[in-house]
JSON list of C-alpha atoms in Angstrom, two decimals:
[
{"chain": "A", "resi": 1, "resn": "UNK", "atom": "CA", "xyz": [-21.00, -68.14, -51.61]},
{"chain": "A", "resi": 2, "resn": "UNK", "atom": "CA", "xyz": [-18.63, -65.19, -51.14]},
{"chain": "A", "resi": 3, "resn": "UNK", "atom": "CA", "xyz": [-21.15, -62.90, -52.96]},
{"chain": "A", "resi": 4, "resn": "UNK", "atom": "CA", "xyz": [-23.94, -63.90, -50.56]},
{"chain": "A", "resi": 5, "resn": "UNK", "atom": "CA", "xyz": [-21.76, -63.21, -47.48]},
{"chain": "A", "resi": 6, "resn": "UNK", "atom": "CA", "xyz": [-20.88, -59.70, -48.92]},
{"chain": "A", "resi": 7, "resn": "UNK", "atom": "CA", "xyz": [-24.58, -58.84, -49.48]},
{"chain": "A", "resi": 8, "resn": "UNK", "atom": "CA", "xyz": [-25.53, -59.94, -46.03]},
{"chain": "A", "resi": 9, "resn": "UNK", "atom": "CA", "xyz": [-22.69, -57.85, -44.60]},
{"chain": "A", "resi": 10, "resn": "UNK", "atom": "CA", "xyz": [-23.98, -54.77, -46.47]},
{"chain": "A", "resi": 11, "resn": "UNK", "atom": "CA", "xyz": [-27.43, -55.39, -45.04]},
{"chain": "A", "resi": 12, "resn": "UNK", "atom": "CA", "xyz": [-26.14, -55.60, -41.54]},
{"chain": "A", "resi": 13, "resn": "UNK", "atom": "CA", "xyz": [-24.21, -52.35, -41.97]},
{"chain": "A", "resi": 14, "resn": "UNK", "atom": "CA", "xyz": [-27.23, -50.64, -43.42]},
{"chain": "A", "resi": 15, "resn": "UNK", "atom": "CA", "xyz": [-29.48, -51.72, -40.54]},
{"chain": "A", "resi": 16, "resn": "UNK", "atom": "CA", "xyz": [-26.91, -50.56, -37.99]},
{"chain": "A", "resi": 17, "resn": "UNK", "atom": "CA", "xyz": [-26.64, -47.19, -39.66]},
{"chain": "A", "resi": 18, "resn": "UNK", "atom": "CA", "xyz": [-30.44, -46.84, -39.48]},
{"chain": "A", "resi": 19, "resn": "UNK", "atom": "CA", "xyz": [-30.25, -47.55, -35.70]},
{"chain": "A", "resi": 20, "resn": "UNK", "atom": "CA", "xyz": [-27.52, -44.98, -35.18]},
{"chain": "A", "resi": 21, "resn": "UNK", "atom": "CA", "xyz": [-29.38, -42.33, -37.13]},
{"chain": "A", "resi": 22, "resn": "UNK", "atom": "CA", "xyz": [-32.83, -43.02, -35.68]},
{"chain": "A", "resi": 23, "resn": "UNK", "atom": "CA", "xyz": [-34.91, -40.01, -34.57]},
{"chain": "A", "resi": 24, "resn": "UNK", "atom": "CA", "xyz": [-34.83, -39.41, -30.82]},
{"chain": "A", "resi": 25, "resn": "UNK", "atom": "CA", "xyz": [-38.04, -39.45, -28.84]},
{"chain": "A", "resi": 26, "resn": "UNK", "atom": "CA", "xyz": [-39.94, -36.18, -29.21]},
{"chain": "A", "resi": 27, "resn": "UNK", "atom": "CA", "xyz": [-39.89, -33.68, -26.36]},
{"chain": "A", "resi": 28, "resn": "UNK", "atom": "CA", "xyz": [-42.92, -31.59, -25.56]},
{"chain": "A", "resi": 29, "resn": "UNK", "atom": "CA", "xyz": [-42.32, -27.98, -24.45]},
{"chain": "A", "resi": 30, "resn": "UNK", "atom": "CA", "xyz": [-44.40, -26.44, -21.65]},
{"chain": "A", "resi": 31, "resn": "UNK", "atom": "CA", "xyz": [-44.60, -23.08, -19.89]},
{"chain": "A", "resi": 32, "resn": "UNK", "atom": "CA", "xyz": [-46.25, -21.64, -16.75]},
{"chain": "A", "resi": 33, "resn": "UNK", "atom": "CA", "xyz": [-47.08, -18.16, -15.41]},
{"chain": "A", "resi": 34, "resn": "UNK", "atom": "CA", "xyz": [-49.25, -17.01, -18.26]},
{"chain": "A", "resi": 35, "resn": "UNK", "atom": "CA", "xyz": [-50.06, -13.27, -18.42]},
{"chain": "A", "resi": 36, "resn": "UNK", "atom": "CA", "xyz": [-53.75, -12.48, -18.16]},
{"chain": "A", "resi": 37, "resn": "UNK", "atom": "CA", "xyz": [-53.36, -8.92, -19.37]},
{"chain": "A", "resi": 38, "resn": "UNK", "atom": "CA", "xyz": [-55.37, -7.28, -16.63]},
{"chain": "A", "resi": 39, "resn": "UNK", "atom": "CA", "xyz": [-53.65, -4.62, -14.60]},
{"chain": "A", "resi": 40, "resn": "UNK", "atom": "CA", "xyz": [-54.80, -3.82, -11.03]},
{"chain": "A", "resi": 41, "resn": "UNK", "atom": "CA", "xyz": [-55.94, -0.28, -10.28]},
{"chain": "A", "resi": 42, "resn": "UNK", "atom": "CA", "xyz": [-53.19, 1.45, -8.26]},
{"chain": "A", "resi": 43, "resn": "UNK", "atom": "CA", "xyz": [-52.92, 4.29, -5.85]},
{"chain": "A", "resi": 44, "resn": "UNK", "atom": "CA", "xyz": [-51.81, 7.65, -7.26]},
{"chain": "A", "resi": 45, "resn": "UNK", "atom": "CA", "xyz": [-48.35, 7.41, -5.74]},
{"chain": "A", "resi": 46, "resn": "UNK", "atom": "CA", "xyz": [-47.27, 3.72, -5.41]},
{"chain": "A", "resi": 47, "resn": "UNK", "atom": "CA", "xyz": [-44.16, 2.76, -3.50]},
{"chain": "A", "resi": 48, "resn": "UNK", "atom": "CA", "xyz": [-41.54, 1.59, -5.91]},
{"chain": "A", "resi": 49, "resn": "UNK", "atom": "CA", "xyz": [-39.68, -1.61, -5.11]},
{"chain": "A", "resi": 50, "resn": "UNK", "atom": "CA", "xyz": [-36.88, -3.10, -7.13]},
{"chain": "A", "resi": 51, "resn": "UNK", "atom": "CA", "xyz": [-36.86, -6.80, -7.78]},
{"chain": "A", "resi": 52, "resn": "UNK", "atom": "CA", "xyz": [-33.49, -8.38, -7.33]},
{"chain": "A", "resi": 53, "resn": "UNK", "atom": "CA", "xyz": [-32.49, -11.34, -9.58]},
{"chain": "A", "resi": 54, "resn": "UNK", "atom": "CA", "xyz": [-34.57, -14.34, -8.33]},
{"chain": "A", "resi": 55, "resn": "UNK", "atom": "CA", "xyz": [-32.38, -17.11, -6.90]},
{"chain": "A", "resi": 56, "resn": "UNK", "atom": "CA", "xyz": [-33.21, -20.75, -7.89]},
{"chain": "A", "resi": 57, "resn": "UNK", "atom": "CA", "xyz": [-32.00, -24.20, -6.89]},
{"chain": "A", "resi": 58, "resn": "UNK", "atom": "CA", "xyz": [-29.43, -25.39, -9.35]},
{"chain": "A", "resi": 59, "resn": "UNK", "atom": "CA", "xyz": [-31.18, -28.63, -10.09]},
{"chain": "A", "resi": 60, "resn": "UNK", "atom": "CA", "xyz": [-34.45, -26.88, -11.04]},
{"chain": "A", "resi": 61, "resn": "UNK", "atom": "CA", "xyz": [-33.33, -23.62, -12.66]},
{"chain": "A", "resi": 62, "resn": "UNK", "atom": "CA", "xyz": [-32.90, -25.05, -16.14]},
{"chain": "A", "resi": 63, "resn": "UNK", "atom": "CA", "xyz": [-35.54, -26.24, -18.67]},
{"chain": "A", "resi": 64, "resn": "UNK", "atom": "CA", "xyz": [-36.09, -29.72, -17.19]},
{"chain": "A", "resi": 65, "resn": "UNK", "atom": "CA", "xyz": [-38.85, -30.70, -14.81]},
{"chain": "A", "resi": 66, "resn": "UNK", "atom": "CA", "xyz": [-37.40, -32.03, -11.61]},
{"chain": "A", "resi": 67, "resn": "UNK", "atom": "CA", "xyz": [-38.91, -35.08, -9.90]},
{"chain": "A", "resi": 68, "resn": "UNK", "atom": "CA", "xyz": [-38.19, -36.22, -6.37]},
{"chain": "A", "resi": 69, "resn": "UNK", "atom": "CA", "xyz": [-38.92, -39.75, -5.03]},
{"chain": "A", "resi": 70, "resn": "UNK", "atom": "CA", "xyz": [-37.73, -40.12, -1.43]},
{"chain": "A", "resi": 71, "resn": "UNK", "atom": "CA", "xyz": [-34.00, -39.33, -1.65]},
{"chain": "A", "resi": 72, "resn": "UNK", "atom": "CA", "xyz": [-33.79, -39.94, -5.40]},
{"chain": "A", "resi": 73, "resn": "UNK", "atom": "CA", "xyz": [-33.96, -37.16, -7.99]},
{"chain": "A", "resi": 74, "resn": "UNK", "atom": "CA", "xyz": [-34.50, -37.49, -11.70]},
{"chain": "A", "resi": 75, "resn": "UNK", "atom": "CA", "xyz": [-35.86, -35.36, -14.52]},
{"chain": "A", "resi": 76, "resn": "UNK", "atom": "CA", "xyz": [-39.28, -36.12, -16.10]},
{"chain": "A", "resi": 77, "resn": "UNK", "atom": "CA", "xyz": [-38.79, -37.67, -19.48]},
{"chain": "A", "resi": 78, "resn": "UNK", "atom": "CA", "xyz": [-40.24, -36.20, -22.65]},
{"chain": "A", "resi": 79, "resn": "UNK", "atom": "CA", "xyz": [-40.96, -32.78, -21.21]},
{"chain": "A", "resi": 80, "resn": "UNK", "atom": "CA", "xyz": [-39.11, -29.51, -20.89]},
{"chain": "A", "resi": 81, "resn": "UNK", "atom": "CA", "xyz": [-39.97, -25.91, -20.07]},
{"chain": "A", "resi": 82, "resn": "UNK", "atom": "CA", "xyz": [-39.87, -23.60, -23.08]},
{"chain": "A", "resi": 83, "resn": "UNK", "atom": "CA", "xyz": [-37.34, -21.38, -21.20]},
{"chain": "A", "resi": 84, "resn": "UNK", "atom": "CA", "xyz": [-35.37, -21.99, -18.09]},
{"chain": "A", "resi": 85, "resn": "UNK", "atom": "CA", "xyz": [-37.64, -22.33, -15.11]},
{"chain": "A", "resi": 86, "resn": "UNK", "atom": "CA", "xyz": [-35.87, -19.47, -13.31]},
{"chain": "A", "resi": 87, "resn": "UNK", "atom": "CA", "xyz": [-36.68, -17.12, -16.22]},
{"chain": "A", "resi": 88, "resn": "UNK", "atom": "CA", "xyz": [-40.40, -18.26, -16.43]},
{"chain": "A", "resi": 89, "resn": "UNK", "atom": "CA", "xyz": [-40.70, -17.78, -12.66]},
{"chain": "A", "resi": 90, "resn": "UNK", "atom": "CA", "xyz": [-39.30, -14.25, -12.66]},
{"chain": "A", "resi": 91, "resn": "UNK", "atom": "CA", "xyz": [-41.57, -13.22, -15.50]},
{"chain": "A", "resi": 92, "resn": "UNK", "atom": "CA", "xyz": [-44.58, -14.77, -13.72]},
{"chain": "A", "resi": 93, "resn": "UNK", "atom": "CA", "xyz": [-43.71, -12.89, -10.50]},
{"chain": "A", "resi": 94, "resn": "UNK", "atom": "CA", "xyz": [-43.47, -9.54, -12.34]},
{"chain": "A", "resi": 95, "resn": "UNK", "atom": "CA", "xyz": [-46.77, -10.38, -14.10]},
{"chain": "A", "resi": 96, "resn": "UNK", "atom": "CA", "xyz": [-48.47, -11.06, -10.77]},
{"chain": "A", "resi": 97, "resn": "UNK", "atom": "CA", "xyz": [-47.34, -7.72, -9.35]},
{"chain": "A", "resi": 98, "resn": "UNK", "atom": "CA", "xyz": [-48.62, -6.03, -12.53]},
{"chain": "A", "resi": 99, "resn": "UNK", "atom": "CA", "xyz": [-52.02, -7.58, -12.26]},
{"chain": "A", "resi": 100, "resn": "UNK", "atom": "CA", "xyz": [-52.54, -7.70, -8.45]},
{"chain": "A", "resi": 101, "resn": "UNK", "atom": "CA", "xyz": [-50.47, -4.96, -6.72]},
{"chain": "A", "resi": 102, "resn": "UNK", "atom": "CA", "xyz": [-52.19, -1.68, -5.94]},
{"chain": "A", "resi": 103, "resn": "UNK", "atom": "CA", "xyz": [-49.90, 0.10, -3.55]},
{"chain": "A", "resi": 104, "resn": "UNK", "atom": "CA", "xyz": [-46.52, -1.14, -4.84]},
{"chain": "A", "resi": 105, "resn": "UNK", "atom": "CA", "xyz": [-44.95, -0.70, -8.28]},
{"chain": "A", "resi": 106, "resn": "UNK", "atom": "CA", "xyz": [-42.34, -3.39, -9.03]},
{"chain": "A", "resi": 107, "resn": "UNK", "atom": "CA", "xyz": [-39.23, -2.00, -10.74]},
{"chain": "A", "resi": 108, "resn": "UNK", "atom": "CA", "xyz": [-37.54, -4.41, -13.11]},
{"chain": "A", "resi": 109, "resn": "UNK", "atom": "CA", "xyz": [-33.80, -5.12, -12.98]},
{"chain": "A", "resi": 110, "resn": "UNK", "atom": "CA", "xyz": [-33.18, -3.14, -16.18]},
{"chain": "A", "resi": 111, "resn": "UNK", "atom": "CA", "xyz": [-34.89, 0.07, -14.98]},
{"chain": "A", "resi": 112, "resn": "UNK", "atom": "CA", "xyz": [-32.66, 2.75, -13.50]},
{"chain": "A", "resi": 113, "resn": "UNK", "atom": "CA", "xyz": [-35.31, 4.40, -11.28]},
{"chain": "A", "resi": 114, "resn": "UNK", "atom": "CA", "xyz": [-33.84, 5.02, -7.75]},
{"chain": "A", "resi": 115, "resn": "UNK", "atom": "CA", "xyz": [-35.68, 3.19, -5.01]},
{"chain": "A", "resi": 116, "resn": "UNK", "atom": "CA", "xyz": [-35.61, 2.82, -1.25]},
{"chain": "A", "resi": 117, "resn": "UNK", "atom": "CA", "xyz": [-36.79, -0.81, -1.12]},
{"chain": "A", "resi": 118, "resn": "UNK", "atom": "CA", "xyz": [-35.58, -4.01, -2.74]},
{"chain": "A", "resi": 119, "resn": "UNK", "atom": "CA", "xyz": [-37.38, -7.42, -3.00]},
{"chain": "A", "resi": 120, "resn": "UNK", "atom": "CA", "xyz": [-35.12, -10.39, -2.68]},
{"chain": "A", "resi": 121, "resn": "UNK", "atom": "CA", "xyz": [-36.76, -13.75, -3.60]},
{"chain": "A", "resi": 122, "resn": "UNK", "atom": "CA", "xyz": [-34.93, -17.05, -3.17]},
{"chain": "A", "resi": 123, "resn": "UNK", "atom": "CA", "xyz": [-36.83, -20.09, -4.49]},
{"chain": "A", "resi": 124, "resn": "UNK", "atom": "CA", "xyz": [-35.94, -23.02, -2.34]},
{"chain": "A", "resi": 125, "resn": "UNK", "atom": "CA", "xyz": [-38.08, -25.76, -3.86]},
{"chain": "A", "resi": 126, "resn": "UNK", "atom": "CA", "xyz": [-39.50, -26.08, -7.33]},
{"chain": "A", "resi": 127, "resn": "UNK", "atom": "CA", "xyz": [-40.12, -29.72, -7.85]},
{"chain": "A", "resi": 128, "resn": "UNK", "atom": "CA", "xyz": [-42.49, -32.62, -8.46]},
{"chain": "A", "resi": 129, "resn": "UNK", "atom": "CA", "xyz": [-42.65, -34.96, -5.47]},
{"chain": "A", "resi": 130, "resn": "UNK", "atom": "CA", "xyz": [-43.72, -38.64, -5.57]},
{"chain": "A", "resi": 131, "resn": "UNK", "atom": "CA", "xyz": [-44.44, -40.78, -2.57]},
{"chain": "A", "resi": 132, "resn": "UNK", "atom": "CA", "xyz": [-43.33, -43.74, -4.60]},
{"chain": "A", "resi": 133, "resn": "UNK", "atom": "CA", "xyz": [-42.62, -44.62, -8.24]},
{"chain": "A", "resi": 134, "resn": "UNK", "atom": "CA", "xyz": [-45.73, -44.28, -10.43]},
{"chain": "A", "resi": 135, "resn": "UNK", "atom": "CA", "xyz": [-47.67, -42.41, -7.70]},
{"chain": "A", "resi": 136, "resn": "UNK", "atom": "CA", "xyz": [-49.70, -39.29, -8.45]},
{"chain": "A", "resi": 137, "resn": "UNK", "atom": "CA", "xyz": [-47.32, -36.50, -7.56]},
{"chain": "A", "resi": 138, "resn": "UNK", "atom": "CA", "xyz": [-47.67, -33.07, -6.02]},
{"chain": "A", "resi": 139, "resn": "UNK", "atom": "CA", "xyz": [-45.80, -29.96, -7.06]},
{"chain": "A", "resi": 140, "resn": "UNK", "atom": "CA", "xyz": [-44.11, -28.00, -4.30]},
{"chain": "A", "resi": 141, "resn": "UNK", "atom": "CA", "xyz": [-43.01, -24.38, -4.69]},
{"chain": "A", "resi": 142, "resn": "UNK", "atom": "CA", "xyz": [-41.23, -22.87, -1.72]},
{"chain": "A", "resi": 143, "resn": "UNK", "atom": "CA", "xyz": [-39.77, -19.26, -1.75]},
{"chain": "A", "resi": 144, "resn": "UNK", "atom": "CA", "xyz": [-38.18, -17.03, 0.89]},
{"chain": "A", "resi": 145, "resn": "UNK", "atom": "CA", "xyz": [-38.88, -13.35, 0.36]},
{"chain": "A", "resi": 146, "resn": "UNK", "atom": "CA", "xyz": [-37.01, -10.44, 1.96]},
{"chain": "A", "resi": 147, "resn": "UNK", "atom": "CA", "xyz": [-37.66, -6.76, 1.82]},
{"chain": "A", "resi": 148, "resn": "UNK", "atom": "CA", "xyz": [-34.50, -4.78, 2.07]},
{"chain": "A", "resi": 149, "resn": "UNK", "atom": "CA", "xyz": [-34.14, -1.01, 2.89]},
{"chain": "A", "resi": 150, "resn": "UNK", "atom": "CA", "xyz": [-31.74, 0.79, 0.55]},
{"chain": "A", "resi": 151, "resn": "UNK", "atom": "CA", "xyz": [-29.06, 1.97, 0.54]},
{"chain": "A", "resi": 152, "resn": "UNK", "atom": "CA", "xyz": [-28.34, 0.27, 3.89]},
{"chain": "A", "resi": 153, "resn": "UNK", "atom": "CA", "xyz": [-29.66, -3.15, 2.73]},
{"chain": "A", "resi": 154, "resn": "UNK", "atom": "CA", "xyz": [-31.08, -3.80, 6.12]},
{"chain": "A", "resi": 155, "resn": "UNK", "atom": "CA", "xyz": [-33.92, -6.28, 6.35]},
{"chain": "A", "resi": 156, "resn": "UNK", "atom": "CA", "xyz": [-37.43, -4.72, 6.66]},
{"chain": "A", "resi": 157, "resn": "UNK", "atom": "CA", "xyz": [-39.32, -7.97, 6.64]},
{"chain": "A", "resi": 158, "resn": "UNK", "atom": "CA", "xyz": [-38.72, -11.64, 5.83]},
{"chain": "A", "resi": 159, "resn": "UNK", "atom": "CA", "xyz": [-41.04, -14.58, 5.31]},
{"chain": "A", "resi": 160, "resn": "UNK", "atom": "CA", "xyz": [-41.05, -18.03, 3.68]},
{"chain": "A", "resi": 161, "resn": "UNK", "atom": "CA", "xyz": [-43.98, -19.10, 1.43]},
{"chain": "A", "resi": 162, "resn": "UNK", "atom": "CA", "xyz": [-44.78, -22.71, 0.51]},
{"chain": "A", "resi": 163, "resn": "UNK", "atom": "CA", "xyz": [-47.58, -24.09, -1.62]},
{"chain": "A", "resi": 164, "resn": "UNK", "atom": "CA", "xyz": [-48.21, -27.71, -2.55]},
{"chain": "A", "resi": 165, "resn": "UNK", "atom": "CA", "xyz": [-50.67, -28.64, -5.37]},
{"chain": "A", "resi": 166, "resn": "UNK", "atom": "CA", "xyz": [-51.56, -32.21, -6.30]},
{"chain": "A", "resi": 167, "resn": "UNK", "atom": "CA", "xyz": [-51.22, -33.03, -10.02]},
{"chain": "A", "resi": 168, "resn": "UNK", "atom": "CA", "xyz": [-54.49, -34.94, -10.12]},
{"chain": "A", "resi": 169, "resn": "UNK", "atom": "CA", "xyz": [-52.95, -37.67, -12.21]},
{"chain": "A", "resi": 170, "resn": "UNK", "atom": "CA", "xyz": [-49.43, -38.89, -13.16]},
{"chain": "A", "resi": 171, "resn": "UNK", "atom": "CA", "xyz": [-49.44, -37.17, -16.55]},
{"chain": "A", "resi": 172, "resn": "UNK", "atom": "CA", "xyz": [-47.13, -34.34, -17.64]},
{"chain": "A", "resi": 173, "resn": "UNK", "atom": "CA", "xyz": [-50.05, -32.05, -18.60]},
{"chain": "A", "resi": 174, "resn": "UNK", "atom": "CA", "xyz": [-51.45, -32.45, -15.09]},
{"chain": "A", "resi": 175, "resn": "UNK", "atom": "CA", "xyz": [-48.09, -31.88, -13.47]},
{"chain": "A", "resi": 176, "resn": "UNK", "atom": "CA", "xyz": [-47.64, -28.62, -15.55]},
{"chain": "A", "resi": 177, "resn": "UNK", "atom": "CA", "xyz": [-51.08, -27.46, -14.42]},
{"chain": "A", "resi": 178, "resn": "UNK", "atom": "CA", "xyz": [-50.08, -27.99, -10.86]},
{"chain": "A", "resi": 179, "resn": "UNK", "atom": "CA", "xyz": [-46.88, -25.84, -11.37]},
{"chain": "A", "resi": 180, "resn": "UNK", "atom": "CA", "xyz": [-49.09, -23.16, -12.78]},
{"chain": "A", "resi": 181, "resn": "UNK", "atom": "CA", "xyz": [-51.39, -23.24, -9.76]},
{"chain": "A", "resi": 182, "resn": "UNK", "atom": "CA", "xyz": [-48.71, -23.46, -7.22]},
{"chain": "A", "resi": 183, "resn": "UNK", "atom": "CA", "xyz": [-46.59, -20.68, -8.77]},
{"chain": "A", "resi": 184, "resn": "UNK", "atom": "CA", "xyz": [-49.58, -18.40, -9.10]},
{"chain": "A", "resi": 185, "resn": "UNK", "atom": "CA", "xyz": [-50.50, -18.93, -5.39]},
{"chain": "A", "resi": 186, "resn": "UNK", "atom": "CA", "xyz": [-46.97, -18.37, -4.05]},
{"chain": "A", "resi": 187, "resn": "UNK", "atom": "CA", "xyz": [-46.59, -15.22, -6.15]},
{"chain": "A", "resi": 188, "resn": "UNK", "atom": "CA", "xyz": [-49.97, -13.86, -5.08]},
{"chain": "A", "resi": 189, "resn": "UNK", "atom": "CA", "xyz": [-48.96, -14.36, -1.46]},
{"chain": "A", "resi": 190, "resn": "UNK", "atom": "CA", "xyz": [-45.69, -12.54, -2.07]},
{"chain": "A", "resi": 191, "resn": "UNK", "atom": "CA", "xyz": [-47.53, -9.57, -3.65]},
{"chain": "A", "resi": 192, "resn": "UNK", "atom": "CA", "xyz": [-49.87, -9.26, -0.66]},
{"chain": "A", "resi": 193, "resn": "UNK", "atom": "CA", "xyz": [-47.03, -9.52, 1.83]},
{"chain": "A", "resi": 194, "resn": "UNK", "atom": "CA", "xyz": [-44.90, -7.00, -0.01]},
{"chain": "A", "resi": 195, "resn": "UNK", "atom": "CA", "xyz": [-47.71, -4.48, -0.03]},
{"chain": "A", "resi": 196, "resn": "UNK", "atom": "CA", "xyz": [-48.26, -4.97, 3.68]},
{"chain": "A", "resi": 197, "resn": "UNK", "atom": "CA", "xyz": [-44.61, -4.53, 4.61]},
{"chain": "A", "resi": 198, "resn": "UNK", "atom": "CA", "xyz": [-42.91, -2.31, 2.04]},
{"chain": "A", "resi": 199, "resn": "UNK", "atom": "CA", "xyz": [-44.07, 0.88, 3.73]},
{"chain": "A", "resi": 200, "resn": "UNK", "atom": "CA", "xyz": [-42.58, -0.08, 7.14]},
{"chain": "A", "resi": 201, "resn": "UNK", "atom": "CA", "xyz": [-40.00, 2.33, 8.43]}
]
C-alpha cells in the first residue's frame, strides 16, 4: 500500500516537472521596410541633409507589435519584429531616400560631413487599430517632420504625415503587410516634402 502511494507520488512530480519545463509557444519574427536596391538618379550637386535620430513612442519602439482597441492597448501575441521597430523604421527611411530622392542626399548619423540642414522625424503613431475585439484592423503610421537650418537650429518647414492601411484580414501576415505599405507611403511623402523644402532660405 505504501509502495503504491510512493509510485503515484513520483508520477505526479514527474508530470508537474513536464508542465514546468514545457516549450513556450513559438514566436514568429517579421520585418518591414525592405530595400529594393534601386537608387534614384540624382542631380550633380545634391543638397546634403543630416538625419537626426528618429523619435518613437515608447510603447511601439521595441520589437513587439502594438494593438489598440478603443482605450485599451495590448501586444499582438506570437509575433515580434526582428529588430526594434524604431531601428527598422530608421533604416526604411534612409532606404527610401536612397531610392527616391534626386535633389537631396541624406547624411547618416555616423557621417561627419558638415551640413546646413537637419531632418528631424518624430513618429507619433505606429500601431494596429481595431474597432472591436476580433475585427479586421488597420495600421496607422503618423510622423511629424521638421527641417532645421544649422547651426541656428531654426525651423525651415514642418509637417505631419499620417497614413492608414487596412490589414485585409485579422492575421499577423496581413497586419505586417499593412505596416510595410503604410511605412513606405509615409516615408515616400517625407522624401518628396524634404526635397521641396530643403532649399528654402
